[in-house]
Amino acid sequence: EQLELMLNNERNIQLSQQEQINTLVAANKKAKEDHSRQLDERTKQLETGLLDQERALQNQITVLNKKYQDELKRAKETIAVLQNRLLDSQRKNEALQAQISDNQNKNNNNTWAIENDE
């Protein structure tokens, strides 16, 4: 009877230990699942944040590119205007040079005529 009592006691201890192990295993499994779920949620948050940042940066790039294109267009228009003014100035300069040359020829002719009249 004493032996049976000890054996029964040992079985109860083993059952109690097995229940504790089962409880710990279940708690560990639940903790792993919770942790995995939290990691998944955080990953989704980070991905969403990165996508939002990417969209914001893409919008900034689009705005800056439009600004650059507008400034480039204005610069090209300004260059064209300045080139036209330069060509006009060169033509006027050539016309004035021709007029100066013509006037010098007339002066030379007049000087020659005056000298020959004397």
Tab-separated table of N, CA and C in Angstrom:
chain	number	residue	atom	x	y	z
A	1	GLU	N	0.830	-1.187	0.000
A	1	GLU	CA	0.000	0.000	0.000
A	1	GLU	C	0.878	1.254	0.000
A	2	GLN	N	1.910	1.216	0.769
A	2	GLN	CA	2.854	2.347	0.826
A	2	GLN	C	3.482	2.551	-0.550
A	3	LEU	N	3.837	1.464	-1.200
A	3	LEU	CA	4.449	1.524	-2.526
A	3	LEU	C	3.466	2.077	-3.551
A	4	GLU	N	2.235	1.623	-3.447
A	4	GLU	CA	1.197	2.105	-4.357
A	4	GLU	C	0.961	3.596	-4.143
A	5	LEU	N	1.009	4.024	-2.913
A	5	LEU	CA	0.838	5.436	-2.595
A	5	LEU	C	1.988	6.248	-3.183
A	6	MET	N	3.200	5.735	-3.051
A	6	MET	CA	4.370	6.434	-3.601
A	6	MET	C	4.292	6.478	-5.131
A	7	LEU	N	3.865	5.373	-5.726
A	7	LEU	CA	3.734	5.305	-7.177
A	7	LEU	C	2.659	6.286	-7.662
A	8	ASN	N	1.573	6.317	-6.941
A	8	ASN	CA	0.475	7.244	-7.259
A	8	ASN	C	0.950	8.691	-7.132
A	9	ASN	N	1.692	8.941	-6.074
A	9	ASN	CA	2.247	10.274	-5.826
A	9	ASN	C	3.192	10.675	-6.962
A	10	GLU	N	4.039	9.721	-7.382
A	10	GLU	CA	4.988	9.969	-8.466
A	10	GLU	C	4.244	10.274	-9.763
A	11	ARG	N	3.145	9.517	-10.021
A	11	ARG	CA	2.331	9.760	-11.222
A	11	ARG	C	1.711	11.150	-11.185
A	12	ASN	N	1.236	11.531	-10.028
A	12	ASN	CA	0.637	12.868	-9.880
A	12	ASN	C	1.675	13.964	-10.135
A	13	ILE	N	2.872	13.745	-9.619
A	13	ILE	CA	3.956	14.719	-9.846
A	13	ILE	C	4.264	14.808	-11.339
A	14	GLN	N	4.360	13.619	-11.987
A	14	GLN	CA	4.650	13.597	-13.428
A	14	GLN	C	3.532	14.278	-14.225
A	15	LEU	N	2.283	13.993	-13.844
A	15	LEU	CA	1.144	14.630	-14.530
A	15	LEU	C	1.183	16.147	-14.337
A	16	SER	N	1.503	16.557	-13.128
A	16	SER	CA	1.593	17.985	-12.830
A	16	SER	C	2.712	18.630	-13.648
A	17	GLN	N	3.848	17.937	-13.703
A	17	GLN	CA	4.970	18.467	-14.488
A	17	GLN	C	4.609	18.518	-15.974
A	18	GLN	N	3.917	17.483	-16.463
A	18	GLN	CA	3.515	17.446	-17.873
A	18	GLN	C	2.537	18.586	-18.173
A	19	GLU	N	1.617	18.827	-17.220
A	19	GLU	CA	0.668	19.942	-17.392
A	19	GLU	C	1.419	21.273	-17.436
A	20	GLN	N	2.427	21.423	-16.560
A	20	GLN	CA	3.229	22.658	-16.558
A	20	GLN	C	3.978	22.808	-17.887
A	21	ILE	N	4.552	21.677	-18.376
A	21	ILE	CA	5.265	21.712	-19.658
A	21	ILE	C	4.297	22.092	-20.775
A	22	ASN	N	3.114	21.439	-20.776
A	22	ASN	CA	2.111	21.743	-21.813
A	22	ASN	C	1.688	23.210	-21.748
A	23	THR	N	1.527	23.721	-20.548
A	23	THR	CA	1.148	25.129	-20.366
A	23	THR	C	2.248	26.044	-20.896
A	24	LEU	N	3.514	25.725	-20.570
A	24	LEU	CA	4.641	26.529	-21.050
A	24	LEU	C	4.776	26.461	-22.573
A	25	VAL	N	4.591	25.261	-23.134
A	25	VAL	CA	4.670	25.104	-24.595
A	25	VAL	C	3.579	25.938	-25.264
A	26	ALA	N	2.359	25.869	-24.724
A	26	ALA	CA	1.243	26.631	-25.292
A	26	ALA	C	1.499	28.137	-25.164
A	27	ALA	N	2.026	28.554	-24.006
A	27	ALA	CA	2.323	29.978	-23.799
A	27	ALA	C	3.425	30.433	-24.755
A	28	ASN	N	4.435	29.578	-24.933
A	28	ASN	CA	5.537	29.894	-25.840
A	28	ASN	C	5.025	30.003	-27.276
A	29	LYS	N	4.171	29.075	-27.671
A	29	LYS	CA	3.596	29.098	-29.031
A	29	LYS	C	2.791	30.374	-29.239
A	30	LYS	N	1.972	30.722	-28.240
A	30	LYS	CA	1.165	31.941	-28.355
A	30	LYS	C	2.059	33.177	-28.419
A	31	ALA	N	3.129	33.199	-27.614
A	31	ALA	CA	4.049	34.339	-27.621
A	31	ALA	C	4.725	34.469	-28.986
A	32	LYS	N	5.115	33.312	-29.567
A	32	LYS	CA	5.725	33.334	-30.896
A	32	LYS	C	4.741	33.870	-31.944
A	33	GLU	N	3.504	33.408	-31.865
A	33	GLU	CA	2.476	33.865	-32.820
A	33	GLU	C	2.225	35.366	-32.662
A	34	ASP	N	2.122	35.810	-31.389
A	34	ASP	CA	1.923	37.246	-31.136
A	34	ASP	C	3.094	38.057	-31.686
A	35	HIS	N	4.295	37.579	-31.411
A	35	HIS	CA	5.496	38.277	-31.877
A	35	HIS	C	5.525	38.314	-33.407
A	36	SER	N	5.209	37.190	-34.018
A	36	SER	CA	5.193	37.118	-35.486
A	36	SER	C	4.152	38.082	-36.057
A	37	ARG	N	2.977	38.135	-35.436
A	37	ARG	CA	1.913	39.041	-35.881
A	37	ARG	C	2.358	40.506	-35.733
A	38	GLN	N	3.009	40.815	-34.591
A	38	GLN	CA	3.510	42.177	-34.371
A	38	GLN	C	4.568	42.544	-35.407
A	39	LEU	N	5.470	41.597	-35.716
A	39	LEU	CA	6.487	41.848	-36.740
A	39	LEU	C	5.841	42.091	-38.105
A	40	ASP	N	4.830	41.283	-38.428
A	40	ASP	CA	4.120	41.468	-39.698
A	40	ASP	C	3.456	42.845	-39.769
A	41	GLU	N	2.813	43.242	-38.672
A	41	GLU	CA	2.158	44.551	-38.634
A	41	GLU	C	3.175	45.678	-38.790
A	42	ARG	N	4.289	45.543	-38.079
A	42	ARG	CA	5.341	46.579	-38.154
A	42	ARG	C	5.948	46.628	-39.555
A	43	THR	N	6.148	45.462	-40.150
A	43	THR	CA	6.680	45.408	-41.519
A	43	THR	C	5.727	46.117	-42.479
A	44	LYS	N	4.425	45.849	-42.318
A	44	LYS	CA	3.431	46.515	-43.179
A	44	LYS	C	3.465	48.031	-42.975
A	45	GLN	N	3.586	48.449	-41.698
A	45	GLN	CA	3.660	49.885	-41.411
A	45	GLN	C	4.876	50.506	-42.086
A	46	LEU	N	6.017	49.820	-41.973
A	46	LEU	CA	7.251	50.340	-42.576
A	46	LEU	C	7.135	50.386	-44.102
A	47	GLU	N	6.559	49.331	-44.683
A	47	GLU	CA	6.383	49.301	-46.140
A	47	GLU	C	5.467	50.435	-46.581
A	48	THR	N	4.393	50.628	-45.838
A	48	THR	CA	3.462	51.719	-46.168
A	48	THR	C	4.166	53.065	-46.053
A	49	GLY	N	4.947	53.222	-44.981
A	49	GLY	CA	5.700	54.472	-44.799
A	49	GLY	C	6.675	54.698	-45.937
A	50	LEU	N	7.361	53.630	-46.352
A	50	LEU	CA	8.321	53.755	-47.456
A	50	LEU	C	7.599	54.100	-48.761
A	51	LEU	N	6.459	53.484	-48.974
A	51	LEU	CA	5.693	53.795	-50.190
A	51	LEU	C	5.221	55.254	-50.168
A	52	ASP	N	4.786	55.706	-48.998
A	52	ASP	CA	4.374	57.112	-48.868
A	52	ASP	C	5.548	58.044	-49.146
A	53	GLN	N	6.717	57.708	-48.583
A	53	GLN	CA	7.909	58.528	-48.823
A	53	GLN	C	8.280	58.512	-50.296
A	54	GLU	N	8.190	57.343	-50.912
A	54	GLU	CA	8.532	57.235	-52.339
A	54	GLU	C	7.599	58.101	-53.177
A	55	ARG	N	6.289	58.057	-52.866
A	55	ARG	CA	5.326	58.889	-53.588
A	55	ARG	C	5.626	60.373	-53.385
A	56	ALA	N	5.941	60.742	-52.145
A	56	ALA	CA	6.250	62.148	-51.858
A	56	ALA	C	7.500	62.586	-52.620
A	57	LEU	N	8.527	61.737	-52.622
A	57	LEU	CA	9.750	62.074	-53.361
A	57	LEU	C	9.488	62.148	-54.859
A	58	GLN	N	8.665	61.233	-55.368
A	58	GLN	CA	8.348	61.249	-56.795
A	58	GLN	C	7.600	62.538	-57.145
A	59	ASN	N	6.710	62.962	-56.259
A	59	ASN	CA	5.999	64.231	-56.488
A	59	ASN	C	6.967	65.402	-56.490
A	60	GLN	N	7.923	65.393	-55.544
A	60	GLN	CA	8.924	66.464	-55.505
A	60	GLN	C	9.765	66.464	-56.777
A	61	ILE	N	10.139	65.279	-57.233
A	61	ILE	CA	10.933	65.177	-58.466
A	61	ILE	C	10.138	65.736	-59.642
A	62	THR	N	8.856	65.407	-59.703
A	62	THR	CA	8.009	65.896	-60.791
A	62	THR	C	7.923	67.417	-60.757
A	63	VAL	N	7.721	67.974	-59.568
A	63	VAL	CA	7.630	69.434	-59.422
A	63	VAL	C	8.952	70.094	-59.827
A	64	LEU	N	10.064	69.547	-59.318
A	64	LEU	CA	11.371	70.127	-59.639
A	64	LEU	C	11.686	69.988	-61.128
A	65	ASN	N	11.312	68.866	-61.713
A	65	ASN	CA	11.559	68.658	-63.135
A	65	ASN	C	10.753	69.657	-63.972
A	66	LYS	N	9.510	69.899	-63.570
A	66	LYS	CA	8.668	70.876	-64.276
A	66	LYS	C	9.288	72.265	-64.164
A	67	LYS	N	9.749	72.602	-62.941
A	67	LYS	CA	10.402	73.889	-62.708
A	67	LYS	C	11.635	74.032	-63.603
A	68	TYR	N	12.446	72.963	-63.631
A	68	TYR	CA	13.659	72.956	-64.447
A	68	TYR	C	13.308	73.129	-65.926
A	69	GLN	N	12.296	72.401	-66.390
A	69	GLN	CA	11.895	72.501	-67.803
A	69	GLN	C	11.427	73.925	-68.128
A	70	ASP	N	10.667	74.533	-67.217
A	70	ASP	CA	10.197	75.911	-67.425
A	70	ASP	C	11.380	76.879	-67.477
A	71	GLU	N	12.321	76.715	-66.552
A	71	GLU	CA	13.494	77.600	-66.521
A	71	GLU	C	14.354	77.395	-67.767
A	72	LEU	N	14.484	76.146	-68.188
A	72	LEU	CA	15.260	75.844	-69.394
A	72	LEU	C	14.605	76.482	-70.625
A	73	LYS	N	13.285	76.409	-70.692
A	73	LYS	CA	12.555	77.015	-71.813
A	73	LYS	C	12.772	78.534	-71.824
A	74	ARG	N	12.660	79.153	-70.635
A	74	ARG	CA	12.872	80.601	-70.545
A	74	ARG	C	14.304	80.969	-70.943
A	75	ALA	N	15.255	80.152	-70.492
A	75	ALA	CA	16.663	80.426	-70.822
A	75	ALA	C	16.881	80.327	-72.335
A	76	LYS	N	16.293	79.315	-72.965
A	76	LYS	CA	16.434	79.162	-74.416
A	76	LYS	C	15.792	80.341	-75.154
A	77	GLU	N	14.632	80.774	-74.657
A	77	GLU	CA	13.966	81.928	-75.279
A	77	GLU	C	14.826	83.179	-75.130
A	78	THR	N	15.406	83.370	-73.951
A	78	THR	CA	16.274	84.526	-73.711
A	78	THR	C	17.498	84.481	-74.622
A	79	ILE	N	18.086	83.289	-74.758
A	79	ILE	CA	19.252	83.137	-75.634
A	79	ILE	C	18.874	83.486	-77.074
A	80	ALA	N	17.713	83.018	-77.518
A	80	ALA	CA	17.274	83.314	-78.888
A	80	ALA	C	17.106	84.818	-79.089
A	81	VAL	N	16.495	85.495	-78.112
A	81	VAL	CA	16.313	86.951	-78.198
A	81	VAL	C	17.672	87.645	-78.257
A	82	LEU	N	18.584	87.227	-77.374
A	82	LEU	CA	19.910	87.849	-77.344
A	82	LEU	C	20.689	87.582	-78.633
A	83	GLN	N	20.542	86.388	-79.192
A	83	GLN	CA	21.215	86.086	-80.462
A	83	GLN	C	20.668	86.974	-81.584
A	84	ASN	N	19.353	87.175	-81.594
A	84	ASN	CA	18.752	88.058	-82.608
A	84	ASN	C	19.238	89.497	-82.443
A	85	ARG	N	19.325	89.935	-81.196
A	85	ARG	CA	19.837	91.301	-80.953
A	85	ARG	C	21.293	91.419	-81.405
A	86	LEU	N	22.073	90.373	-81.123
A	86	LEU	CA	23.469	90.377	-81.534
A	86	LEU	C	23.577	90.442	-83.060
A	87	LEU	N	22.762	89.651	-83.759
A	87	LEU	CA	22.775	89.696	-85.228
A	87	LEU	C	22.377	91.081	-85.737
A	88	ASP	N	21.346	91.678	-85.131
A	88	ASP	CA	20.934	93.035	-85.523
A	88	ASP	C	22.078	94.021	-85.293
A	89	SER	N	22.728	93.904	-84.129
A	89	SER	CA	23.841	94.810	-83.823
A	89	SER	C	24.982	94.615	-84.819
A	90	GLN	N	25.252	93.350	-85.177
A	90	GLN	CA	26.318	93.085	-86.147
A	90	GLN	C	25.974	93.680	-87.515
A	91	ARG	N	24.720	93.557	-87.929
A	91	ARG	CA	24.296	94.139	-89.218
A	91	ARG	C	24.425	95.667	-89.190
A	92	LYS	N	23.963	96.254	-88.082
A	92	LYS	CA	24.081	97.713	-87.957
A	92	LYS	C	25.540	98.139	-87.962
A	93	ASN	N	26.366	97.364	-87.263
A	93	ASN	CA	27.798	97.654	-87.206
A	93	ASN	C	28.406	97.577	-88.617
A	94	GLU	N	28.037	96.531	-89.358
A	94	GLU	CA	28.546	96.391	-90.731
A	94	GLU	C	28.079	97.554	-91.603
A	95	ALA	N	26.819	97.956	-91.430
A	95	ALA	CA	26.287	99.079	-92.217
A	95	ALA	C	27.032	100.369	-91.863
A	96	LEU	N	27.289	100.552	-90.547
A	96	LEU	CA	28.026	101.748	-90.127
A	96	LEU	C	29.467	101.705	-90.645
A	97	GLN	N	30.093	100.534	-90.618
A	97	GLN	CA	31.452	100.401	-91.165
A	97	GLN	C	31.470	100.740	-92.659
A	98	ALA	N	30.443	100.256	-93.371
A	98	ALA	CA	30.362	100.549	-94.811
A	98	ALA	C	30.173	102.047	-95.027
A	99	GLN	N	29.317	102.674	-94.192
A	99	GLN	CA	29.069	104.107	-94.312
A	99	GLN	C	30.341	104.898	-94.005
A	100	ILE	N	31.078	104.461	-92.952
A	100	ILE	CA	32.339	105.122	-92.608
A	100	ILE	C	33.318	105.004	-93.769
A	101	SER	N	33.413	103.805	-94.350
A	101	SER	CA	34.320	103.581	-95.482
A	101	SER	C	33.910	104.450	-96.659
A	102	ASP	N	32.610	104.519	-96.900
A	102	ASP	CA	32.091	105.357	-97.998
A	102	ASP	C	32.414	106.816	-97.734
A	103	ASN	N	32.218	107.265	-96.480
A	103	ASN	CA	32.514	108.663	-96.117
A	103	ASN	C	34.009	108.951	-96.256
A	104	GLN	N	34.833	107.988	-95.871
A	104	GLN	CA	36.282	108.185	-96.021
A	104	GLN	C	36.670	108.295	-97.492
A	105	ASN	N	36.042	107.461	-98.309
A	105	ASN	CA	36.310	107.546	-99.759
A	105	ASN	C	35.884	108.905	-100.297
A	106	LYS	N	34.708	109.398	-99.861
A	106	LYS	CA	34.218	110.709	-100.304
A	106	LYS	C	35.177	111.804	-99.847
A	107	ASN	N	35.640	111.704	-98.601
A	107	ASN	CA	36.596	112.687	-98.079
A	107	ASN	C	37.881	112.666	-98.896
A	108	ASN	N	38.354	111.456	-99.178
A	108	ASN	CA	39.573	111.338	-99.982
A	108	ASN	C	39.368	111.944	-101.360
A	109	ASN	N	38.204	111.667	-101.942
A	109	ASN	CA	37.897	112.219	-103.271
A	109	ASN	C	37.805	113.739	-103.211
A	110	ASN	N	37.147	114.238	-102.151
A	110	ASN	CA	37.018	115.689	-102.011
A	110	ASN	C	38.387	116.326	-101.810
A	111	THR	N	39.205	115.681	-100.987
A	111	THR	CA	40.567	116.202	-100.751
A	111	THR	C	41.343	116.223	-102.061
A	112	TRP	N	41.237	115.189	-102.827
A	112	TRP	CA	41.945	115.087	-104.110
A	112	TRP	C	41.444	116.173	-105.073
A	113	ALA	N	40.108	116.370	-105.070
A	113	ALA	CA	39.532	117.377	-105.972
A	113	ALA	C	39.976	118.764	-105.568
A	114	ILE	N	40.011	119.032	-104.261
A	114	ILE	CA	40.438	120.355	-103.782
A	114	ILE	C	41.897	120.586	-104.128
A	115	GLU	N	42.705	119.565	-103.935
A	115	GLU	CA	44.148	119.708	-104.243
A	115	GLU	C	44.365	119.920	-105.740
A	116	ASN	N	43.579	119.282	-106.551
A	116	ASN	CA	43.745	119.439	-108.008
A	116	ASN	C	43.206	120.767	-108.514
A	117	ASP	N	42.219	121.324	-107.792
A	117	ASP	CA	41.676	122.620	-108.165
A	117	ASP	C	42.684	123.713	-107.886
A	118	GLU	N	43.504	123.518	-106.918
A	118	GLU	CA	44.457	124.550	-106.533
A	118	GLU	C	45.527	124.533	-107.519
